[in-house]
Amino acid sequence: MADLDDIREGKDFGLDKPLETSGFYLKGCDHLDWGIKDRLSRIFRPDTGRTVMLAFDHGFIMGPTSGLERIDLNIVPIAKYADCLMAARGIIRSSIPPLLQKPICLRSDAGSSILTELNHNVVLDVTDAARLNASALAIMVAIGDSATEAKTVANLYKAVDEGQKFGIPVMGVTAVGKDMARDAKYFSLASRICAENGANVVKTYYCEGFEKVTASCPVPIVIAGGKKLPELEALELAYRAIDQGAAGVDMGRNVFQSEAPAAMIQAVSGVVHDNLKPDQAFDLFQTLKAS
């Protein structure tokens, strides 16, 4: 209980200074709850409004793929250069030191592997995400896959409902199957459906006409790195995406399968946060690689 012996009446109410009501710095996030905004501000740097996410959740369907044989040797040494880590809960608990103090985008659905038909996933219990202090939940959505579209949209909807209870934002991850076109029409459709169903962030792929995808999506978009590219090409991909409205990148193989992963993620960060051109970022990569 407060000490009642010296109670002083308030007198400085700043009557000549209206309360500032500036909007939140991320697209489409002005009206979100405080907890969701707080978590998003851990993922997206407030000074740039952008993020470099390091994705290494591939093992949840691929197992020990190249570059992820040993998380302690391959990922932990470069994690400090990322703004956010995207991984599955088992790897986080077993291999990521809490002292890194990096926000986690938790892979929150699972159920199939590369040995079976993909996308037959179920959503993990949101209370486990809370126990892990996750800053976001990542849910895959397979728009255009007749076997799994309705199920994965329902997964997203459920995750948003559950995330709201704990103030945890949700990232909708657009899947690309063999029958899904990799073009602006498809990615605009898939991204918008994710946002319409409550996703606070969308992860999708870069494509020709990408500015249409970002313009038609009312929440921040981060791009997936996709398959391994030569370093300069990956930096060009990141640059084009940011230039056309992306709020960041979520790269995995183009970082951890690079010949110099630590140099590569720093070069990507240079593009995303420092507006480096691809050739400038590649020069940075070469310098850091040689040091």
mmCIF file of C-alpha atoms in Angstrom:
data_model
loop_
_atom_site.group_PDB
_atom_site.id
_atom_site.type_symbol
_atom_site.label_atom_id
_atom_site.label_comp_id
_atom_site.label_asym_id
_atom_site.label_seq_id
_atom_site.Cartn_x
_atom_site.Cartn_y
_atom_site.Cartn_z
ATOM 1 C CA MET A 1 0.000 0.000 0.000
ATOM 2 C CA ALA A 2 1.273 3.484 -0.819
ATOM 3 C CA ASP A 3 2.483 5.725 2.018
ATOM 4 C CA LEU A 4 -0.397 8.070 2.942
ATOM 5 C CA ASP A 5 1.637 10.555 4.998
ATOM 6 C CA ASP A 6 2.635 12.854 2.143
ATOM 7 C CA ILE A 7 -0.058 12.995 -0.544
ATOM 8 C CA ARG A 8 0.459 15.822 -3.006
ATOM 9 C CA GLU A 9 -2.257 16.897 -5.394
ATOM 10 C CA GLY A 10 -1.310 16.667 -9.033
ATOM 11 C CA LYS A 11 -0.904 20.024 -10.758
ATOM 12 C CA ASP A 12 1.173 19.618 -13.934
ATOM 13 C CA PHE A 13 -1.280 18.129 -16.448
ATOM 14 C CA GLY A 14 0.325 19.630 -19.557
ATOM 15 C CA LEU A 15 -2.890 21.332 -20.577
ATOM 16 C CA ASP A 16 -1.119 23.136 -23.418
ATOM 17 C CA LYS A 17 0.224 19.868 -24.895
ATOM 18 C CA PRO A 18 -2.358 17.583 -26.560
ATOM 19 C CA LEU A 19 -1.698 13.848 -26.177
ATOM 20 C CA GLU A 20 0.170 12.506 -29.182
ATOM 21 C CA THR A 21 -1.773 9.784 -30.979
ATOM 22 C CA SER A 22 0.618 8.714 -33.694
ATOM 23 C CA GLY A 23 -0.169 5.455 -35.440
ATOM 24 C CA PHE A 24 1.876 2.285 -35.113
ATOM 25 C CA TYR A 25 4.746 2.120 -37.588
ATOM 26 C CA LEU A 26 3.757 -1.162 -39.287
ATOM 27 C CA LYS A 27 1.230 -1.352 -42.069
ATOM 28 C CA GLY A 28 -2.263 -2.333 -40.981
ATOM 29 C CA CYS A 29 -1.349 -2.620 -37.298
ATOM 30 C CA ASP A 30 -2.711 0.599 -35.785
ATOM 31 C CA HIS A 31 -5.649 -1.036 -34.052
ATOM 32 C CA LEU A 32 -3.996 -4.164 -32.672
ATOM 33 C CA ASP A 33 -3.699 -4.910 -28.964
ATOM 34 C CA TRP A 34 -0.664 -3.679 -27.033
ATOM 35 C CA GLY A 35 0.814 -7.161 -26.612
ATOM 36 C CA ILE A 36 0.672 -7.922 -30.320
ATOM 37 C CA LYS A 37 2.281 -4.583 -31.163
ATOM 38 C CA ASP A 38 4.979 -5.216 -28.567
ATOM 39 C CA ARG A 39 5.801 -8.585 -30.104
ATOM 40 C CA LEU A 40 5.776 -7.214 -33.643
ATOM 41 C CA SER A 41 8.171 -4.471 -32.560
ATOM 42 C CA ARG A 42 10.628 -7.163 -31.500
ATOM 43 C CA ILE A 43 10.496 -8.734 -34.964
ATOM 44 C CA PHE A 44 10.432 -5.573 -37.097
ATOM 45 C CA ARG A 45 13.046 -2.986 -36.191
ATOM 46 C CA PRO A 46 11.275 0.248 -35.218
ATOM 47 C CA ASP A 47 13.977 2.388 -36.854
ATOM 48 C CA THR A 48 13.474 0.812 -40.298
ATOM 49 C CA GLY A 49 10.127 -0.980 -40.049
ATOM 50 C CA ARG A 50 11.823 -4.038 -41.556
ATOM 51 C CA THR A 51 13.132 -7.420 -40.503
ATOM 52 C CA VAL A 52 15.699 -10.045 -41.408
ATOM 53 C CA MET A 53 14.320 -13.363 -40.253
ATOM 54 C CA LEU A 54 16.518 -16.461 -40.218
ATOM 55 C CA ALA A 55 14.410 -19.485 -41.115
ATOM 56 C CA PHE A 56 15.626 -22.923 -40.084
ATOM 57 C CA ASP A 57 12.332 -24.720 -39.634
ATOM 58 C CA HIS A 58 13.036 -26.856 -42.715
ATOM 59 C CA GLY A 59 13.861 -29.869 -40.571
ATOM 60 C CA PHE A 60 10.268 -30.301 -39.453
ATOM 61 C CA ILE A 61 9.496 -31.765 -42.879
ATOM 62 C CA MET A 62 12.983 -32.393 -44.368
ATOM 63 C CA GLY A 63 14.965 -33.716 -41.424
ATOM 64 C CA PRO A 64 18.721 -32.909 -41.274
ATOM 65 C CA THR A 65 18.952 -31.189 -44.644
ATOM 66 C CA SER A 66 22.191 -29.619 -45.881
ATOM 67 C CA GLY A 67 23.269 -26.758 -43.658
ATOM 68 C CA LEU A 68 21.081 -27.890 -40.772
ATOM 69 C CA GLU A 69 22.906 -31.051 -39.771
ATOM 70 C CA ARG A 70 23.988 -29.433 -36.499
ATOM 71 C CA ILE A 71 21.992 -26.433 -35.331
ATOM 72 C CA ASP A 72 24.551 -25.680 -32.631
ATOM 73 C CA LEU A 73 27.307 -25.458 -35.235
ATOM 74 C CA ASN A 74 25.423 -24.079 -38.237
ATOM 75 C CA ILE A 75 22.787 -21.720 -36.823
ATOM 76 C CA VAL A 76 23.712 -20.584 -33.315
ATOM 77 C CA PRO A 77 26.925 -18.776 -34.438
ATOM 78 C CA ILE A 78 25.020 -16.660 -37.001
ATOM 79 C CA ALA A 79 21.750 -16.156 -35.116
ATOM 80 C CA LYS A 80 23.033 -12.938 -33.531
ATOM 81 C CA TYR A 81 22.926 -11.243 -36.943
ATOM 82 C CA ALA A 82 19.199 -11.947 -37.446
ATOM 83 C CA ASP A 83 16.329 -9.833 -36.173
ATOM 84 C CA CYS A 84 14.143 -12.893 -35.602
ATOM 85 C CA LEU A 85 14.530 -16.682 -35.648
ATOM 86 C CA MET A 86 11.959 -18.932 -37.311
ATOM 87 C CA ALA A 87 12.048 -22.527 -36.097
ATOM 88 C CA ALA A 88 10.087 -25.413 -34.648
ATOM 89 C CA ARG A 89 9.671 -25.814 -30.892
ATOM 90 C CA GLY A 90 11.830 -28.921 -30.539
ATOM 91 C CA ILE A 91 14.869 -27.246 -32.081
ATOM 92 C CA ILE A 92 14.334 -24.088 -30.058
ATOM 93 C CA ARG A 93 14.270 -26.026 -26.803
ATOM 94 C CA SER A 94 17.107 -28.381 -27.661
ATOM 95 C CA SER A 95 19.518 -26.138 -29.529
ATOM 96 C CA ILE A 96 18.874 -22.378 -29.201
ATOM 97 C CA PRO A 97 20.365 -20.738 -26.093
ATOM 98 C CA PRO A 98 17.845 -18.428 -24.388
ATOM 99 C CA LEU A 99 20.719 -16.015 -23.739
ATOM 100 C CA LEU A 100 20.604 -15.099 -27.435
ATOM 101 C CA GLN A 101 17.487 -13.084 -26.554
ATOM 102 C CA LYS A 102 16.168 -13.189 -30.097
ATOM 103 C CA PRO A 103 12.443 -13.084 -30.865
ATOM 104 C CA ILE A 104 11.042 -16.375 -32.077
ATOM 105 C CA CYS A 105 8.592 -16.872 -34.918
ATOM 106 C CA LEU A 106 7.396 -20.327 -33.968
ATOM 107 C CA ARG A 107 6.467 -22.875 -36.614
ATOM 108 C CA SER A 108 3.081 -23.705 -35.169
ATOM 109 C CA ASP A 109 1.679 -26.375 -37.457
ATOM 110 C CA ALA A 110 2.936 -29.846 -38.305
ATOM 111 C CA GLY A 111 1.768 -33.168 -39.584
ATOM 112 C CA SER A 112 3.417 -34.318 -42.808
ATOM 113 C CA SER A 113 6.896 -34.748 -44.262
ATOM 114 C CA ILE A 114 8.560 -34.857 -47.666
ATOM 115 C CA LEU A 115 7.853 -38.601 -47.699
ATOM 116 C CA THR A 116 4.080 -38.059 -47.769
ATOM 117 C CA GLU A 117 1.569 -35.609 -49.165
ATOM 118 C CA LEU A 118 2.303 -32.222 -47.637
ATOM 119 C CA ASN A 119 -0.037 -29.711 -45.979
ATOM 120 C CA HIS A 120 -2.104 -32.172 -43.944
ATOM 121 C CA ASN A 121 -1.174 -30.239 -40.832
ATOM 122 C CA VAL A 122 -2.698 -29.525 -37.459
ATOM 123 C CA VAL A 123 -2.100 -26.505 -35.233
ATOM 124 C CA LEU A 124 -0.004 -26.787 -32.099
ATOM 125 C CA ASP A 125 -1.300 -25.694 -28.692
ATOM 126 C CA VAL A 126 -0.883 -21.918 -28.341
ATOM 127 C CA THR A 127 -0.079 -22.292 -24.651
ATOM 128 C CA ASP A 128 3.188 -23.949 -25.648
ATOM 129 C CA ALA A 129 3.988 -20.907 -27.779
ATOM 130 C CA ALA A 130 3.368 -18.770 -24.700
ATOM 131 C CA ARG A 131 5.703 -20.989 -22.666
ATOM 132 C CA LEU A 132 8.368 -20.448 -25.314
ATOM 133 C CA ASN A 133 7.737 -16.684 -25.212
ATOM 134 C CA ALA A 134 7.131 -16.765 -28.982
ATOM 135 C CA SER A 135 6.812 -13.403 -30.685
ATOM 136 C CA ALA A 136 4.731 -14.823 -33.545
ATOM 137 C CA LEU A 137 3.080 -18.012 -34.763
ATOM 138 C CA ALA A 138 3.777 -19.233 -38.316
ATOM 139 C CA ILE A 139 0.958 -21.126 -40.027
ATOM 140 C CA MET A 140 1.149 -22.544 -43.541
ATOM 141 C CA VAL A 141 -1.821 -21.902 -45.878
ATOM 142 C CA ALA A 142 -2.213 -23.883 -49.109
ATOM 143 C CA ILE A 143 -4.430 -21.727 -51.295
ATOM 144 C CA GLY A 144 -5.278 -23.563 -54.505
ATOM 145 C CA ASP A 145 -4.652 -27.075 -53.164
ATOM 146 C CA SER A 146 -8.073 -28.717 -53.330
ATOM 147 C CA ALA A 147 -7.115 -31.383 -50.788
ATOM 148 C CA THR A 148 -5.835 -29.042 -48.081
ATOM 149 C CA GLU A 149 -6.934 -25.458 -48.785
ATOM 150 C CA ALA A 150 -9.977 -25.460 -46.486
ATOM 151 C CA LYS A 151 -8.098 -27.267 -43.718
ATOM 152 C CA THR A 152 -5.118 -24.916 -43.759
ATOM 153 C CA VAL A 153 -7.310 -21.801 -43.888
ATOM 154 C CA ALA A 154 -9.151 -23.206 -40.861
ATOM 155 C CA ASN A 155 -5.764 -23.746 -39.184
ATOM 156 C CA LEU A 156 -4.904 -20.094 -39.748
ATOM 157 C CA TYR A 157 -8.279 -18.946 -38.456
ATOM 158 C CA LYS A 158 -7.887 -21.083 -35.330
ATOM 159 C CA ALA A 159 -4.349 -19.860 -34.714
ATOM 160 C CA VAL A 160 -5.470 -16.227 -34.974
ATOM 161 C CA ASP A 161 -8.268 -16.865 -32.471
ATOM 162 C CA GLU A 162 -5.870 -18.526 -30.048
ATOM 163 C CA GLY A 163 -3.098 -16.002 -30.584
ATOM 164 C CA GLN A 164 -5.454 -13.152 -29.736
ATOM 165 C CA LYS A 165 -5.987 -14.657 -26.285
ATOM 166 C CA PHE A 166 -2.273 -14.335 -25.525
ATOM 167 C CA GLY A 167 -1.416 -11.264 -27.577
ATOM 168 C CA ILE A 168 0.655 -13.286 -30.059
ATOM 169 C CA PRO A 169 0.559 -12.246 -33.740
ATOM 170 C CA VAL A 170 0.239 -14.784 -36.552
ATOM 171 C CA MET A 171 2.207 -15.013 -39.780
ATOM 172 C CA GLY A 172 0.390 -16.686 -42.666
ATOM 173 C CA VAL A 173 2.857 -18.610 -44.846
ATOM 174 C CA THR A 174 1.666 -19.097 -48.425
ATOM 175 C CA ALA A 175 2.445 -22.556 -49.769
ATOM 176 C CA VAL A 176 3.312 -23.255 -53.374
ATOM 177 C CA GLY A 177 2.435 -26.682 -54.740
ATOM 178 C CA LYS A 178 2.967 -28.281 -58.113
ATOM 179 C CA ASP A 179 -0.352 -26.943 -59.421
ATOM 180 C CA MET A 180 0.046 -23.405 -58.060
ATOM 181 C CA ALA A 181 1.370 -20.707 -60.378
ATOM 182 C CA ARG A 182 4.206 -18.565 -59.055
ATOM 183 C CA ASP A 183 2.826 -15.257 -60.304
ATOM 184 C CA ALA A 184 1.433 -12.001 -58.931
ATOM 185 C CA LYS A 185 -2.161 -13.106 -59.444
ATOM 186 C CA TYR A 186 -1.704 -16.186 -57.262
ATOM 187 C CA PHE A 187 0.439 -14.563 -54.572
ATOM 188 C CA SER A 188 -1.908 -11.552 -54.362
ATOM 189 C CA LEU A 189 -4.820 -13.934 -53.887
ATOM 190 C CA ALA A 190 -3.045 -16.101 -51.313
ATOM 191 C CA SER A 191 -1.610 -13.160 -49.362
ATOM 192 C CA ARG A 192 -4.915 -11.312 -49.254
ATOM 193 C CA ILE A 193 -6.748 -14.435 -48.067
ATOM 194 C CA CYS A 194 -4.224 -14.795 -45.237
ATOM 195 C CA ALA A 195 -4.728 -11.170 -44.204
ATOM 196 C CA GLU A 196 -8.524 -11.360 -44.533
ATOM 197 C CA ASN A 197 -8.519 -14.343 -42.177
ATOM 198 C CA GLY A 198 -6.541 -12.449 -39.551
ATOM 199 C CA ALA A 199 -2.851 -12.913 -40.307
ATOM 200 C CA ASN A 200 -0.863 -9.974 -38.961
ATOM 201 C CA VAL A 201 2.081 -10.718 -41.279
ATOM 202 C CA VAL A 202 2.279 -12.691 -44.517
ATOM 203 C CA LYS A 203 5.241 -14.647 -45.785
ATOM 204 C CA THR A 204 5.173 -15.220 -49.520
ATOM 205 C CA TYR A 205 7.439 -15.414 -52.557
ATOM 206 C CA TYR A 206 8.840 -12.724 -54.790
ATOM 207 C CA CYS A 207 7.553 -12.732 -58.361
ATOM 208 C CA GLU A 208 7.238 -10.555 -61.426
ATOM 209 C CA GLY A 209 4.812 -7.740 -60.606
ATOM 210 C CA PHE A 210 5.487 -8.085 -56.890
ATOM 211 C CA GLU A 211 4.425 -4.503 -56.200
ATOM 212 C CA LYS A 212 0.857 -5.655 -56.883
ATOM 213 C CA VAL A 213 1.202 -8.315 -54.188
ATOM 214 C CA THR A 214 2.429 -5.867 -51.540
ATOM 215 C CA ALA A 215 -0.024 -3.115 -52.523
ATOM 216 C CA SER A 216 -3.035 -5.416 -52.305
ATOM 217 C CA CYS A 217 -2.074 -6.905 -48.930
ATOM 218 C CA PRO A 218 -3.105 -4.730 -45.946
ATOM 219 C CA VAL A 219 -0.447 -6.160 -43.588
ATOM 220 C CA PRO A 220 3.361 -6.419 -43.808
ATOM 221 C CA ILE A 221 4.805 -8.962 -46.233
ATOM 222 C CA VAL A 222 8.132 -10.723 -45.827
ATOM 223 C CA ILE A 223 9.522 -12.799 -48.657
ATOM 224 C CA ALA A 224 10.727 -16.363 -48.493
ATOM 225 C CA GLY A 225 14.233 -16.951 -49.776
ATOM 226 C CA GLY A 226 13.242 -20.144 -51.574
ATOM 227 C CA LYS A 227 15.830 -22.405 -53.136
ATOM 228 C CA LYS A 228 19.560 -21.719 -52.833
ATOM 229 C CA LEU A 229 20.779 -19.071 -55.255
ATOM 230 C CA PRO A 230 24.258 -17.678 -55.902
ATOM 231 C CA GLU A 231 24.932 -14.983 -53.308
ATOM 232 C CA LEU A 232 24.639 -12.015 -55.655
ATOM 233 C CA GLU A 233 21.335 -13.308 -57.031
ATOM 234 C CA ALA A 234 19.954 -13.774 -53.523
ATOM 235 C CA LEU A 235 20.926 -10.209 -52.647
ATOM 236 C CA GLU A 236 19.276 -8.963 -55.840
ATOM 237 C CA LEU A 237 16.142 -10.880 -54.854
ATOM 238 C CA ALA A 238 16.106 -9.227 -51.424
ATOM 239 C CA TYR A 239 16.701 -5.785 -52.947
ATOM 240 C CA ARG A 240 13.895 -6.082 -55.498
ATOM 241 C CA ALA A 241 11.455 -7.309 -52.860
ATOM 242 C CA ILE A 242 12.230 -4.451 -50.464
ATOM 243 C CA ASP A 243 12.167 -1.915 -53.302
ATOM 244 C CA GLN A 244 8.700 -3.159 -54.270
ATOM 245 C CA GLY A 245 7.177 -2.944 -50.820
ATOM 246 C CA ALA A 246 8.236 -5.952 -48.752
ATOM 247 C CA ALA A 247 8.828 -5.304 -45.053
ATOM 248 C CA GLY A 248 11.619 -7.847 -44.825
ATOM 249 C CA VAL A 249 12.957 -11.247 -45.752
ATOM 250 C CA ASP A 250 12.749 -14.662 -44.127
ATOM 251 C CA MET A 251 15.756 -16.450 -45.584
ATOM 252 C CA GLY A 252 16.986 -19.932 -44.810
ATOM 253 C CA ARG A 253 18.882 -21.866 -47.453
ATOM 254 C CA ASN A 254 20.306 -18.708 -49.021
ATOM 255 C CA VAL A 255 21.979 -18.053 -45.680
ATOM 256 C CA PHE A 256 22.815 -21.357 -44.013
ATOM 257 C CA GLN A 257 23.813 -23.053 -47.303
ATOM 258 C CA SER A 258 25.987 -20.097 -48.314
ATOM 259 C CA GLU A 259 29.735 -20.603 -48.507
ATOM 260 C CA ALA A 260 29.986 -17.945 -45.777
ATOM 261 C CA PRO A 261 26.713 -17.848 -43.796
ATOM 262 C CA ALA A 262 27.742 -15.147 -41.309
ATOM 263 C CA ALA A 263 28.869 -12.862 -44.104
ATOM 264 C CA MET A 264 25.732 -13.561 -46.099
ATOM 265 C CA ILE A 265 23.223 -12.721 -43.398
ATOM 266 C CA GLN A 266 25.053 -9.480 -42.677
ATOM 267 C CA ALA A 267 24.976 -8.605 -46.373
ATOM 268 C CA VAL A 268 21.235 -9.334 -46.489
ATOM 269 C CA SER A 269 20.771 -7.103 -43.451
ATOM 270 C CA GLY A 270 22.648 -4.367 -45.303
ATOM 271 C CA VAL A 271 20.113 -4.547 -48.113
ATOM 272 C CA VAL A 272 17.088 -4.656 -45.824
ATOM 273 C CA HIS A 273 18.062 -2.111 -43.183
ATOM 274 C CA ASP A 274 20.765 0.040 -44.787
ATOM 275 C CA ASN A 275 19.343 0.244 -48.323
ATOM 276 C CA LEU A 276 22.488 -1.170 -49.873
ATOM 277 C CA LYS A 277 22.310 -1.916 -53.576
ATOM 278 C CA PRO A 278 22.994 -5.553 -54.518
ATOM 279 C CA ASP A 279 26.534 -4.868 -55.733
ATOM 280 C CA GLN A 280 27.318 -2.947 -52.537
ATOM 281 C CA ALA A 281 25.943 -5.773 -50.424
ATOM 282 C CA PHE A 282 27.926 -8.318 -52.432
ATOM 283 C CA ASP A 283 31.095 -6.307 -51.844
ATOM 284 C CA LEU A 284 30.276 -6.389 -48.120
ATOM 285 C CA PHE A 285 29.770 -10.144 -48.351
ATOM 286 C CA GLN A 286 33.159 -10.595 -50.020
ATOM 287 C CA THR A 287 34.884 -8.411 -47.433
ATOM 288 C CA LEU A 288 33.324 -10.187 -44.476
ATOM 289 C CA LYS A 289 33.972 -13.579 -46.054
ATOM 290 C CA ALA A 290 37.690 -12.756 -46.372
ATOM 291 C CA SER A 291 38.048 -11.365 -42.860
#
